[in-house]
Every structure is written in C-alpha cells, then in structure tokens.
Amino acid sequence: MEGGADGRGVEVLAAPVALDSHLARTHLFVNLPLGVTARRLSAAHHPLWRLLMPHGDGTPYINNLTPHTLLKPQGDVHLLLPTSREAQVAYVGGVVTTTRFNDRFPRADLAARGLLDGATALHHPYREDALAHYDALHDFVAAILGEYYTCDADVVGDPELAAWAADMAAPAPGGAGVRGFGEPLPDGTAAEGTIRSVGYLVDAVTLLIWTASAQHAAVNFPQVDLMASAAAFPLAVRAGAPRPGAPAPITAWLPPLRVAARQLFLGAFLGGLVHLPLGTYPPTPLPGGWFRTGRGARAVAALRARLAAIDARIVAREAAEEVYKYEYLRPARVPRSINI
C-alpha cells in the first residue's frame, strides 16, 4: 500500500483501503447516480428507477452522516489514519473525480491489475466470487430491462433515459460528474453522457448494482477480521522503518492502546452488520411483485437461485480451508445496498 508522511512523523498506510477502495470507490461512486435516478426517472413508470433504487436503500443517509461522525474534525478517521481532515477530503475528492466509469467494470479492473488473463491458475477467491456475482446480476438486469428495451432503437428513443445518461456525465452540481460515463466509440473513447445500445445500458446498470452490493461487501466486511487487530493491520504506523544498526521495536510502530481499541470497535461495528440481503426487494401488493410483471418476478426468482448456488459453492470451497476462510462474498452475507 501507499505510504506518506503527514507532517507529524506518522507514516500513513491505510488511506488507499479506507478512503479509496471503500469510501470513494463504493459509497461515493453510487451516491450521485442515485440522485440522478431520483431526479430524472419516473418512480411510477420507469423500469430503471425500479431496478436501481432498492440498491440505494440507506446510502444517502449513511453518506450524509459520515462527514459528521467518522470524518468530522478529530473524529475516528483522523484518529486512526491520522492525516488532517483537509488531506483526507482532498484525497477522496481526487479519487472520485479522476476514476473513469468504464474502467470500473470488474473484468477491466482485474485485467489492469494482472489478475485476469494469464492468472487463472492463481487461487484468488475475490476474483472468483466477485465475477460470479457480477455475471449473475448482469443476467438479471438483462432480463428485467429486456422486457422494455427490445432493441437499441428503444434505448435511443427513451427521452428519460437520455436525460439520465446526460446528467450522469454532467459536472456537479447540476449532474453527477461521473467521469468517463458513456458508451465507448469505435476508437475506444467514451461518448460521455450517451447510451446507444441495450448492451451498454445493461453493463452500466449492472456495475452500479454490483458496486452497491458485492463490491462494497468485499471492502467493508473484512474489517471485522483483518482490520480489527491493530497489531496485524495498523491503519497507520507511528515510526519510520528500522535502519541497519538502529532497530526499532514493533511497539514503536503501533498505535497507543486507546487508538488500537477504537480501531477494534470500529472494525467490528462496520464489519458486523448486514441489512437487506442481495436478491430481496421491497414488499408490494402489486401482482408480479416489485417489478410488476410475471417476467420480472421470474427474473428475481432466477437471481435468487443463482445466488444460492454461488453461496453453496463458496461454502464447499471454504470447508477445506484451514488457515483463512474467504466468505465475505457469500451471497447470504451480501447486502443489496450500502447501508453501513
């Protein structure tokens, strides 16, 4: 992980995990698209609204709460990392404003890190489980949207969808400011703010749902095991690396007891709560359930069956694991939205 002094002799190690992979690339990545969805799409009629909004349950609330709790001046993040609040805000803002949407698709991300082609023999449970979730969700999204968009012309001819896509790419405060959002042109560049095909629409919606569910679970829930122990995973070390002839005891690196205790509490709290499991949708008396049609109800049932199969595969795989079990992406433990 990256390290950098904060001006007080403290080496910051965990900012890429806590502020980048978690806060910026999950919480904030889906936050503004939820606002665009609420503003631009009809809650009563548009299938994209019904598809996306359940995967935002609790997200605006928790994101609005965080600056006044974890990220407040002298709050937990400052205590644990501990950089200045201004530096934390600048760091997160830089990640949010420079990350390109089309680079976030899981296979593109894994390939960029050398973990896809040529690495298939490597035992990598995150890769296996994350892609299994993405593929299951992709088929589900395709089934739901396929009832309304039967061809690319249906996508191009939807004025609400066009306004939604334009706002996704438009700069804040008027739009979400999602950099690089838009269907790639033949030369590979994105025509920002445009969707021209059913294929790209399904890909984009799947990425938002996957990020709000499986990807957030992958970066949030390990906190209860991996980050709760300051000795095993200090969020920051308090001394420079030992030099030849001047060894430093490990205790000089580690945080004081009150900071370590706070890290234990926070990791257990954030990593120990699961609400609204993936595959569930708000109850409704309408025929066809949340998606209002028989085809929608069948798509939900198929998604649940697919998730149950993924869960069973992970349980079987990890039953033979004696050292460290990777069960953070068991579907039974993956919430449908970022609500913690």
PDB file of C-alpha atoms in Angstrom, residues 12-294:
ATOM      1  CA  VAL A  12       0.028   6.657   6.581  1.00  0.00           C
ATOM      2  CA  LEU A  13      -0.543   3.149   5.238  1.00  0.00           C
ATOM      3  CA  ALA A  14      -4.263   2.513   5.021  1.00  0.00           C
ATOM      4  CA  ALA A  15      -5.647   5.508   3.145  1.00  0.00           C
ATOM      5  CA  PRO A  16      -5.932   3.518  -0.120  1.00  0.00           C
ATOM      6  CA  VAL A  17      -8.093   0.945   1.661  1.00  0.00           C
ATOM      7  CA  ALA A  18     -10.291   3.105   3.880  1.00  0.00           C
ATOM      8  CA  LEU A  19     -10.580   6.211   1.733  1.00  0.00           C
ATOM      9  CA  ASP A  20     -10.009   4.925  -1.802  1.00  0.00           C
ATOM     10  CA  SER A  21     -11.326   1.376  -2.233  1.00  0.00           C
ATOM     11  CA  HIS A  22     -14.078   1.781   0.356  1.00  0.00           C
ATOM     12  CA  LEU A  23     -15.306   5.360   0.684  1.00  0.00           C
ATOM     13  CA  ALA A  24     -14.521   6.785  -2.756  1.00  0.00           C
ATOM     14  CA  ARG A  25     -14.992   3.743  -4.988  1.00  0.00           C
ATOM     15  CA  THR A  26     -18.167   2.345  -3.405  1.00  0.00           C
ATOM     16  CA  HIS A  27     -20.027   4.821  -1.164  1.00  0.00           C
ATOM     17  CA  LEU A  28     -19.440   7.905  -3.281  1.00  0.00           C
ATOM     18  CA  PHE A  29     -19.322   6.098  -6.611  1.00  0.00           C
ATOM     19  CA  VAL A  30     -23.014   5.157  -6.336  1.00  0.00           C
ATOM     20  CA  ASN A  31     -24.235   8.162  -4.359  1.00  0.00           C
ATOM     21  CA  LEU A  32     -24.654  10.765  -7.096  1.00  0.00           C
ATOM     22  CA  PRO A  33     -26.118   8.305  -9.643  1.00  0.00           C
ATOM     23  CA  LEU A  34     -28.849   7.624  -7.087  1.00  0.00           C
ATOM     24  CA  GLY A  35     -29.651  11.337  -7.024  1.00  0.00           C
ATOM     25  CA  VAL A  36     -29.786  11.471 -10.813  1.00  0.00           C
ATOM     26  CA  THR A  37     -32.098   8.438 -10.835  1.00  0.00           C
ATOM     27  CA  ALA A  38     -34.475  10.054  -8.347  1.00  0.00           C
ATOM     28  CA  ARG A  39     -34.481  13.333 -10.259  1.00  0.00           C
ATOM     29  CA  ARG A  40     -34.681  12.179 -13.851  1.00  0.00           C
ATOM     30  CA  LEU A  41     -36.683   8.933 -13.863  1.00  0.00           C
ATOM     31  CA  SER A  42     -40.336   8.383 -13.068  1.00  0.00           C
ATOM     32  CA  ALA A  43     -40.846   6.423  -9.868  1.00  0.00           C
ATOM     33  CA  ALA A  44     -44.232   5.261 -11.096  1.00  0.00           C
ATOM     34  CA  HIS A  45     -43.302   4.064 -14.565  1.00  0.00           C
ATOM     35  CA  HIS A  46     -39.618   3.846 -15.439  1.00  0.00           C
ATOM     36  CA  PRO A  47     -38.058   0.373 -15.176  1.00  0.00           C
ATOM     37  CA  LEU A  48     -34.612   1.788 -14.456  1.00  0.00           C
ATOM     38  CA  TRP A  49     -35.911   3.596 -11.368  1.00  0.00           C
ATOM     39  CA  ARG A  50     -37.441   0.384 -10.023  1.00  0.00           C
ATOM     40  CA  LEU A  51     -34.254  -1.522 -10.819  1.00  0.00           C
ATOM     41  CA  LEU A  52     -31.775   0.881  -9.221  1.00  0.00           C
ATOM     42  CA  MET A  53     -33.432   2.498  -6.230  1.00  0.00           C
ATOM     43  CA  PRO A  54     -33.653  -0.572  -3.948  1.00  0.00           C
ATOM     44  CA  HIS A  55     -29.875  -0.829  -4.289  1.00  0.00           C
ATOM     45  CA  GLY A  56     -29.569   2.640  -2.788  1.00  0.00           C
ATOM     46  CA  ASP A  57     -31.542   1.954   0.390  1.00  0.00           C
ATOM     47  CA  GLY A  58     -29.769   3.754   3.227  1.00  0.00           C
ATOM     48  CA  THR A  59     -26.903   5.010   1.064  1.00  0.00           C
ATOM     49  CA  PRO A  60     -27.694   8.759   1.007  1.00  0.00           C
ATOM     50  CA  TYR A  61     -28.346   8.599   4.755  1.00  0.00           C
ATOM     51  CA  ILE A  62     -25.075   6.883   5.661  1.00  0.00           C
ATOM     52  CA  ASN A  63     -23.091   9.083   3.262  1.00  0.00           C
ATOM     53  CA  ASN A  64     -24.629  12.240   4.711  1.00  0.00           C
ATOM     54  CA  LEU A  65     -23.943  11.003   8.237  1.00  0.00           C
ATOM     55  CA  THR A  66     -20.268  10.156   7.688  1.00  0.00           C
ATOM     56  CA  PRO A  67     -18.878  13.740   7.467  1.00  0.00           C
ATOM     57  CA  HIS A  68     -20.497  14.465  10.827  1.00  0.00           C
ATOM     58  CA  THR A  69     -19.264  11.275  12.517  1.00  0.00           C
ATOM     59  CA  LEU A  70     -16.322   9.273  11.169  1.00  0.00           C
ATOM     60  CA  LEU A  71     -14.900  12.136   9.084  1.00  0.00           C
ATOM     61  CA  LYS A  72     -15.612  15.008  11.443  1.00  0.00           C
ATOM     62  CA  PRO A  73     -12.664  17.045  12.775  1.00  0.00           C
ATOM     63  CA  GLN A  74     -10.904  14.948  15.424  1.00  0.00           C
ATOM     64  CA  GLY A  75     -13.202  12.037  14.534  1.00  0.00           C
ATOM     65  CA  ASP A  76     -12.378   8.363  14.147  1.00  0.00           C
ATOM     66  CA  VAL A  77     -10.784   8.597  10.698  1.00  0.00           C
ATOM     67  CA  HIS A  78      -8.477  11.391  11.812  1.00  0.00           C
ATOM     68  CA  LEU A  79      -7.631   9.466  14.970  1.00  0.00           C
ATOM     69  CA  LEU A  80      -6.871   6.221  13.176  1.00  0.00           C
ATOM     70  CA  LEU A  81      -5.128   7.225   9.980  1.00  0.00           C
ATOM     71  CA  PRO A  82      -4.205  10.026  11.212  1.00  0.00           C
ATOM     72  CA  THR A  83      -3.896  12.622   8.459  1.00  0.00           C
ATOM     73  CA  SER A  84      -5.561  16.005   8.547  1.00  0.00           C
ATOM     74  CA  ARG A  85      -9.217  16.159   7.588  1.00  0.00           C
ATOM     75  CA  GLU A  86      -8.306  18.504   4.737  1.00  0.00           C
ATOM     76  CA  ALA A  87      -5.856  15.936   3.362  1.00  0.00           C
ATOM     77  CA  GLN A  88      -8.459  13.172   3.631  1.00  0.00           C
ATOM     78  CA  VAL A  89     -11.085  15.228   1.782  1.00  0.00           C
ATOM     79  CA  ALA A  90      -8.590  16.150  -0.929  1.00  0.00           C
ATOM     80  CA  TYR A  91      -7.508  12.542  -1.332  1.00  0.00           C
ATOM     81  CA  VAL A  92     -11.062  11.219  -1.641  1.00  0.00           C
ATOM     82  CA  GLY A  93     -12.063  14.033  -3.975  1.00  0.00           C
ATOM     83  CA  GLY A  94      -9.135  13.235  -6.229  1.00  0.00           C
ATOM     84  CA  VAL A  95     -10.136   9.591  -6.493  1.00  0.00           C
ATOM     85  CA  VAL A  96     -13.783  10.409  -7.197  1.00  0.00           C
ATOM     86  CA  THR A  97     -13.031  12.986  -9.872  1.00  0.00           C
ATOM     87  CA  THR A  98     -10.316  11.031 -11.704  1.00  0.00           C
ATOM     88  CA  THR A  99     -11.738   7.487 -11.726  1.00  0.00           C
ATOM     89  CA  ARG A 100     -13.307   6.661 -15.077  1.00  0.00           C
ATOM     90  CA  PHE A 101     -16.586   4.755 -15.068  1.00  0.00           C
ATOM     91  CA  ASN A 102     -15.718   2.354 -17.868  1.00  0.00           C
ATOM     92  CA  ASP A 103     -12.515   1.331 -16.082  1.00  0.00           C
ATOM     93  CA  ARG A 104     -14.562   0.098 -13.127  1.00  0.00           C
ATOM     94  CA  PHE A 105     -16.069  -2.971 -14.773  1.00  0.00           C
ATOM     95  CA  PRO A 106     -14.648  -5.854 -12.748  1.00  0.00           C
ATOM     96  CA  ARG A 107     -13.008  -7.705 -15.617  1.00  0.00           C
ATOM     97  CA  ALA A 108     -11.384  -4.496 -16.869  1.00  0.00           C
ATOM     98  CA  ASP A 109     -10.179  -3.709 -13.346  1.00  0.00           C
ATOM     99  CA  LEU A 110      -8.819  -7.213 -12.751  1.00  0.00           C
ATOM    100  CA  ALA A 111      -7.102  -7.250 -16.142  1.00  0.00           C
ATOM    101  CA  ALA A 112      -5.455  -3.890 -15.410  1.00  0.00           C
ATOM    102  CA  ARG A 113      -4.003  -5.435 -12.236  1.00  0.00           C
ATOM    103  CA  GLY A 114      -2.779  -8.578 -13.987  1.00  0.00           C
ATOM    104  CA  LEU A 115      -5.331 -10.792 -12.256  1.00  0.00           C
ATOM    105  CA  LEU A 116      -7.399 -11.977 -15.201  1.00  0.00           C
ATOM    106  CA  ASP A 117      -5.741 -13.334 -18.338  1.00  0.00           C
ATOM    107  CA  GLY A 118      -2.687 -15.413 -17.563  1.00  0.00           C
ATOM    108  CA  ALA A 119      -3.527 -15.602 -13.869  1.00  0.00           C
ATOM    109  CA  THR A 120      -6.332 -18.137 -13.983  1.00  0.00           C
ATOM    110  CA  ALA A 121      -4.273 -20.755 -12.138  1.00  0.00           C
ATOM    111  CA  LEU A 122      -3.834 -18.434  -9.180  1.00  0.00           C
ATOM    112  CA  HIS A 123      -6.176 -19.166  -6.291  1.00  0.00           C
ATOM    113  CA  HIS A 124      -7.985 -15.853  -5.974  1.00  0.00           C
ATOM    114  CA  PRO A 125     -11.337 -16.169  -4.174  1.00  0.00           C
ATOM    115  CA  TYR A 126     -12.206 -12.475  -4.516  1.00  0.00           C
ATOM    116  CA  ARG A 127     -11.876 -12.709  -8.291  1.00  0.00           C
ATOM    117  CA  GLU A 128     -13.945 -15.883  -8.461  1.00  0.00           C
ATOM    118  CA  ASP A 129     -16.711 -14.617  -6.199  1.00  0.00           C
ATOM    119  CA  ALA A 130     -16.840 -11.039  -7.474  1.00  0.00           C
ATOM    120  CA  LEU A 131     -17.159 -12.176 -11.085  1.00  0.00           C
ATOM    121  CA  ALA A 132     -19.785 -14.762 -10.137  1.00  0.00           C
ATOM    122  CA  HIS A 133     -21.877 -12.003  -8.540  1.00  0.00           C
ATOM    123  CA  TYR A 134     -21.359  -9.674 -11.490  1.00  0.00           C
ATOM    124  CA  ASP A 135     -22.384 -12.304 -14.026  1.00  0.00           C
ATOM    125  CA  ALA A 136     -25.489 -13.281 -12.029  1.00  0.00           C
ATOM    126  CA  LEU A 137     -26.515  -9.644 -11.700  1.00  0.00           C
ATOM    127  CA  HIS A 138     -25.786  -8.996 -15.378  1.00  0.00           C
ATOM    128  CA  ASP A 139     -28.168 -11.758 -16.448  1.00  0.00           C
ATOM    129  CA  PHE A 140     -30.773 -10.452 -14.010  1.00  0.00           C
ATOM    130  CA  VAL A 141     -30.504  -6.852 -15.253  1.00  0.00           C
ATOM    131  CA  ALA A 142     -30.660  -8.054 -18.864  1.00  0.00           C
ATOM    132  CA  ALA A 143     -33.855  -9.986 -18.086  1.00  0.00           C
ATOM    133  CA  ILE A 144     -35.537  -7.014 -16.392  1.00  0.00           C
ATOM    134  CA  LEU A 145     -34.554  -4.397 -18.969  1.00  0.00           C
ATOM    135  CA  GLY A 146     -35.123  -6.745 -21.901  1.00  0.00           C
ATOM    136  CA  GLU A 147     -38.842  -6.525 -21.269  1.00  0.00           C
ATOM    137  CA  TYR A 148     -38.773  -2.792 -22.023  1.00  0.00           C
ATOM    138  CA  TYR A 149     -35.828  -2.351 -24.405  1.00  0.00           C
ATOM    139  CA  THR A 150     -36.083  -4.946 -27.137  1.00  0.00           C
ATOM    140  CA  CYS A 151     -33.558  -3.272 -29.445  1.00  0.00           C
ATOM    141  CA  ASP A 152     -31.042  -0.444 -29.474  1.00  0.00           C
ATOM    142  CA  ALA A 153     -33.606   1.891 -31.047  1.00  0.00           C
ATOM    143  CA  ASP A 154     -35.734   1.572 -27.886  1.00  0.00           C
ATOM    144  CA  VAL A 155     -32.774   2.819 -25.831  1.00  0.00           C
ATOM    145  CA  VAL A 156     -32.034   5.757 -28.129  1.00  0.00           C
ATOM    146  CA  GLY A 157     -35.733   6.679 -28.253  1.00  0.00           C
ATOM    147  CA  ASP A 158     -36.229   6.941 -24.460  1.00  0.00           C
ATOM    148  CA  PRO A 159     -36.057  10.662 -23.523  1.00  0.00           C
ATOM    149  CA  GLU A 160     -35.976   9.988 -19.757  1.00  0.00           C
ATOM    150  CA  LEU A 161     -33.064   7.603 -20.179  1.00  0.00           C
ATOM    151  CA  ALA A 162     -31.248  10.128 -22.379  1.00  0.00           C
ATOM    152  CA  ALA A 163     -31.660  12.814 -19.703  1.00  0.00           C
ATOM    153  CA  TRP A 164     -30.453  10.362 -17.037  1.00  0.00           C
ATOM    154  CA  ALA A 165     -27.346   9.480 -19.045  1.00  0.00           C
ATOM    155  CA  ALA A 166     -26.554  13.126 -19.778  1.00  0.00           C
ATOM    156  CA  ASP A 167     -26.839  14.023 -16.085  1.00  0.00           C
ATOM    157  CA  MET A 168     -24.602  11.119 -15.116  1.00  0.00           C
ATOM    158  CA  ALA A 169     -21.731  12.696 -17.019  1.00  0.00           C
ATOM    159  CA  ALA A 170     -22.618  16.379 -16.494  1.00  0.00           C
ATOM    160  CA  PRO A 171     -20.401  18.117 -13.918  1.00  0.00           C
ATOM    161  CA  ALA A 172     -21.658  18.774 -10.416  1.00  0.00           C
ATOM    162  CA  PRO A 173     -23.681  20.430  -9.026  1.00  0.00           C
ATOM    163  CA  GLY A 174     -26.101  20.020 -11.929  1.00  0.00           C
ATOM    164  CA  GLY A 175     -25.060  16.450 -12.703  1.00  0.00           C
ATOM    165  CA  ALA A 176     -23.350  13.504 -11.076  1.00  0.00           C
ATOM    166  CA  GLY A 177     -19.987  14.298 -12.630  1.00  0.00           C
ATOM    167  CA  VAL A 178     -19.157  10.627 -13.259  1.00  0.00           C
ATOM    168  CA  ARG A 179     -16.041  10.840 -15.363  1.00  0.00           C
ATOM    169  CA  GLY A 180     -15.924   8.622 -18.429  1.00  0.00           C
ATOM    170  CA  PHE A 181     -19.566   7.573 -18.245  1.00  0.00           C
ATOM    171  CA  GLY A 182     -20.854   6.846 -21.722  1.00  0.00           C
ATOM    172  CA  GLU A 183     -20.874   4.204 -24.396  1.00  0.00           C
ATOM    173  CA  PRO A 184     -17.450   3.770 -25.993  1.00  0.00           C
ATOM    174  CA  LEU A 185     -16.995   4.910 -29.566  1.00  0.00           C
ATOM    175  CA  PRO A 186     -15.271   2.665 -32.131  1.00  0.00           C
ATOM    176  CA  ASP A 187     -11.888   4.161 -31.170  1.00  0.00           C
ATOM    177  CA  GLY A 188     -12.446   3.164 -27.515  1.00  0.00           C
ATOM    178  CA  THR A 189     -13.100   6.635 -26.128  1.00  0.00           C
ATOM    179  CA  ALA A 190     -16.365   7.249 -24.311  1.00  0.00           C
ATOM    180  CA  ALA A 191     -19.056   9.443 -25.796  1.00  0.00           C
ATOM    181  CA  GLU A 192     -19.732  10.879 -22.380  1.00  0.00           C
ATOM    182  CA  GLY A 193     -23.337  11.119 -21.323  1.00  0.00           C
ATOM    183  CA  THR A 194     -24.707   8.875 -24.060  1.00  0.00           C
ATOM    184  CA  ILE A 195     -26.140   5.366 -24.177  1.00  0.00           C
ATOM    185  CA  ARG A 196     -26.778   3.934 -27.635  1.00  0.00           C
ATOM    186  CA  SER A 197     -27.354   0.247 -27.047  1.00  0.00           C
ATOM    187  CA  VAL A 198     -29.107  -2.237 -24.798  1.00  0.00           C
ATOM    188  CA  GLY A 199     -25.737  -3.867 -24.157  1.00  0.00           C
ATOM    189  CA  TYR A 200     -24.095  -0.804 -22.652  1.00  0.00           C
ATOM    190  CA  LEU A 201     -27.208   0.045 -20.641  1.00  0.00           C
ATOM    191  CA  VAL A 202     -27.188  -3.433 -19.075  1.00  0.00           C
ATOM    192  CA  ASP A 203     -23.438  -3.200 -18.387  1.00  0.00           C
ATOM    193  CA  ALA A 204     -23.699   0.225 -16.751  1.00  0.00           C
ATOM    194  CA  VAL A 205     -26.672  -0.642 -14.552  1.00  0.00           C
ATOM    195  CA  THR A 206     -25.071  -3.925 -13.525  1.00  0.00           C
ATOM    196  CA  LEU A 207     -21.890  -2.113 -12.485  1.00  0.00           C
ATOM    197  CA  LEU A 208     -23.840   0.260 -10.235  1.00  0.00           C
ATOM    198  CA  ILE A 209     -25.780  -2.586  -8.577  1.00  0.00           C
ATOM    199  CA  TRP A 210     -22.663  -4.774  -8.231  1.00  0.00           C
ATOM    200  CA  THR A 211     -20.708  -1.915  -6.661  1.00  0.00           C
ATOM    201  CA  ALA A 212     -23.510  -1.186  -4.187  1.00  0.00           C
ATOM    202  CA  SER A 213     -23.760  -4.849  -3.191  1.00  0.00           C
ATOM    203  CA  ALA A 214     -20.895  -7.268  -3.809  1.00  0.00           C
ATOM    204  CA  GLN A 215     -18.022  -4.811  -4.168  1.00  0.00           C
ATOM    205  CA  HIS A 216     -18.980  -2.883  -1.050  1.00  0.00           C
ATOM    206  CA  ALA A 217     -19.265  -6.163   0.852  1.00  0.00           C
ATOM    207  CA  ALA A 218     -15.778  -7.120  -0.324  1.00  0.00           C
ATOM    208  CA  VAL A 219     -14.197  -3.967   1.106  1.00  0.00           C
ATOM    209  CA  ASN A 220     -16.427  -3.432   4.144  1.00  0.00           C
ATOM    210  CA  PHE A 221     -16.840  -6.798   5.837  1.00  0.00           C
ATOM    211  CA  PRO A 222     -13.177  -7.836   6.050  1.00  0.00           C
ATOM    212  CA  GLN A 223     -12.820  -5.025   8.575  1.00  0.00           C
ATOM    213  CA  VAL A 224     -14.205  -7.240  11.330  1.00  0.00           C
ATOM    214  CA  ASP A 225     -11.430  -9.812  10.798  1.00  0.00           C
ATOM    215  CA  LEU A 226      -8.495  -8.147   9.080  1.00  0.00           C
ATOM    216  CA  MET A 227      -8.540  -4.580  10.360  1.00  0.00           C
ATOM    217  CA  ALA A 228      -9.834  -5.049  13.884  1.00  0.00           C
ATOM    218  CA  SER A 229      -6.391  -6.017  15.214  1.00  0.00           C
ATOM    219  CA  ALA A 230      -4.039  -3.046  15.211  1.00  0.00           C
ATOM    220  CA  ALA A 231      -1.024  -5.326  15.600  1.00  0.00           C
ATOM    221  CA  ALA A 232      -1.916  -7.280  12.448  1.00  0.00           C
ATOM    222  CA  PHE A 233      -3.226  -4.368  10.370  1.00  0.00           C
ATOM    223  CA  PRO A 234      -2.275  -0.959  11.770  1.00  0.00           C
ATOM    224  CA  LEU A 235      -4.133   1.760   9.890  1.00  0.00           C
ATOM    225  CA  ALA A 236      -1.010   3.828  10.362  1.00  0.00           C
ATOM    226  CA  VAL A 237       2.423   3.181  11.863  1.00  0.00           C
ATOM    227  CA  ARG A 238       3.969   5.634  14.273  1.00  0.00           C
ATOM    228  CA  ALA A 239       7.663   5.290  13.441  1.00  0.00           C
ATOM    229  CA  GLY A 240       9.878   5.022  10.404  1.00  0.00           C
ATOM    230  CA  ALA A 241      11.207   1.726   9.126  1.00  0.00           C
ATOM    231  CA  PRO A 242      14.122   0.323  11.162  1.00  0.00           C
ATOM    232  CA  ARG A 243      17.562   1.113   9.839  1.00  0.00           C
ATOM    233  CA  PRO A 244      20.725  -1.025   9.986  1.00  0.00           C
ATOM    234  CA  GLY A 245      22.281  -0.676  13.404  1.00  0.00           C
ATOM    235  CA  ALA A 246      19.213   1.105  14.814  1.00  0.00           C
ATOM    236  CA  PRO A 247      16.440  -1.476  15.201  1.00  0.00           C
ATOM    237  CA  ALA A 248      13.115  -0.201  16.412  1.00  0.00           C
ATOM    238  CA  PRO A 249      10.792  -2.396  18.483  1.00  0.00           C
ATOM    239  CA  ILE A 250       7.497  -3.258  16.866  1.00  0.00           C
ATOM    240  CA  THR A 251       5.719  -1.487  19.706  1.00  0.00           C
ATOM    241  CA  ALA A 252       7.167   1.808  18.468  1.00  0.00           C
ATOM    242  CA  TRP A 253       5.305   1.345  15.208  1.00  0.00           C
ATOM    243  CA  LEU A 254       1.942   0.508  16.691  1.00  0.00           C
ATOM    244  CA  PRO A 255      -0.768   2.916  17.854  1.00  0.00           C
ATOM    245  CA  PRO A 256      -1.337   3.564  21.560  1.00  0.00           C
ATOM    246  CA  LEU A 257      -3.863   1.409  23.369  1.00  0.00           C
ATOM    247  CA  ARG A 258      -6.792   3.840  23.112  1.00  0.00           C
ATOM    248  CA  VAL A 259      -6.328   4.125  19.351  1.00  0.00           C
ATOM    249  CA  ALA A 260      -5.985   0.363  18.923  1.00  0.00           C
ATOM    250  CA  ALA A 261      -9.154  -0.138  20.984  1.00  0.00           C
ATOM    251  CA  ARG A 262     -11.035   2.321  18.799  1.00  0.00           C
ATOM    252  CA  GLN A 263      -9.853   0.515  15.670  1.00  0.00           C
ATOM    253  CA  LEU A 264     -11.101  -2.769  17.165  1.00  0.00           C
ATOM    254  CA  PHE A 265     -14.516  -1.292  17.958  1.00  0.00           C
ATOM    255  CA  LEU A 266     -14.928   0.432  14.610  1.00  0.00           C
ATOM    256  CA  GLY A 267     -13.845  -2.600  12.572  1.00  0.00           C
ATOM    257  CA  ALA A 268     -16.220  -4.866  14.480  1.00  0.00           C
ATOM    258  CA  PHE A 269     -19.089  -2.394  14.162  1.00  0.00           C
ATOM    259  CA  LEU A 270     -18.737  -1.619  10.454  1.00  0.00           C
ATOM    260  CA  GLY A 271     -17.935  -5.197   9.509  1.00  0.00           C
ATOM    261  CA  GLY A 272     -20.551  -6.873  11.638  1.00  0.00           C
ATOM    262  CA  LEU A 273     -23.874  -5.560  10.332  1.00  0.00           C
ATOM    263  CA  VAL A 274     -25.798  -6.969   7.351  1.00  0.00           C
ATOM    264  CA  HIS A 275     -29.139  -5.496   6.296  1.00  0.00           C
ATOM    265  CA  LEU A 276     -31.404  -6.176   3.309  1.00  0.00           C
ATOM    266  CA  PRO A 277     -29.739  -9.174   1.611  1.00  0.00           C
ATOM    267  CA  LEU A 278     -28.998  -9.121  -2.095  1.00  0.00           C
ATOM    268  CA  GLY A 279     -31.861 -10.652  -4.065  1.00  0.00           C
ATOM    269  CA  THR A 280     -34.573  -9.094  -1.899  1.00  0.00           C
ATOM    270  CA  TYR A 281     -36.815  -6.230  -2.992  1.00  0.00           C
ATOM    271  CA  PRO A 282     -39.355  -4.044  -1.175  1.00  0.00           C
ATOM    272  CA  PRO A 283     -42.642  -5.815  -0.441  1.00  0.00           C
ATOM    273  CA  THR A 284     -45.613  -4.730  -2.532  1.00  0.00           C
ATOM    274  CA  PRO A 285     -49.180  -5.986  -3.009  1.00  0.00           C
ATOM    275  CA  LEU A 286     -48.937  -5.448  -6.764  1.00  0.00           C
ATOM    276  CA  PRO A 287     -49.178  -8.524  -8.989  1.00  0.00           C
ATOM    277  CA  GLY A 288     -45.720  -9.510 -10.174  1.00  0.00           C
ATOM    278  CA  GLY A 289     -44.034  -8.111  -7.093  1.00  0.00           C
ATOM    279  CA  TRP A 290     -41.651  -5.146  -7.085  1.00  0.00           C
ATOM    280  CA  PHE A 291     -41.132  -5.295 -10.853  1.00  0.00           C
ATOM    281  CA  ARG A 292     -44.885  -5.578 -11.516  1.00  0.00           C
ATOM    282  CA  THR A 293     -44.793  -8.267 -14.169  1.00  0.00           C
ATOM    283  CA  GLY A 294     -44.574 -12.020 -14.316  1.00  0.00           C
TER     284      GLY A 294
END
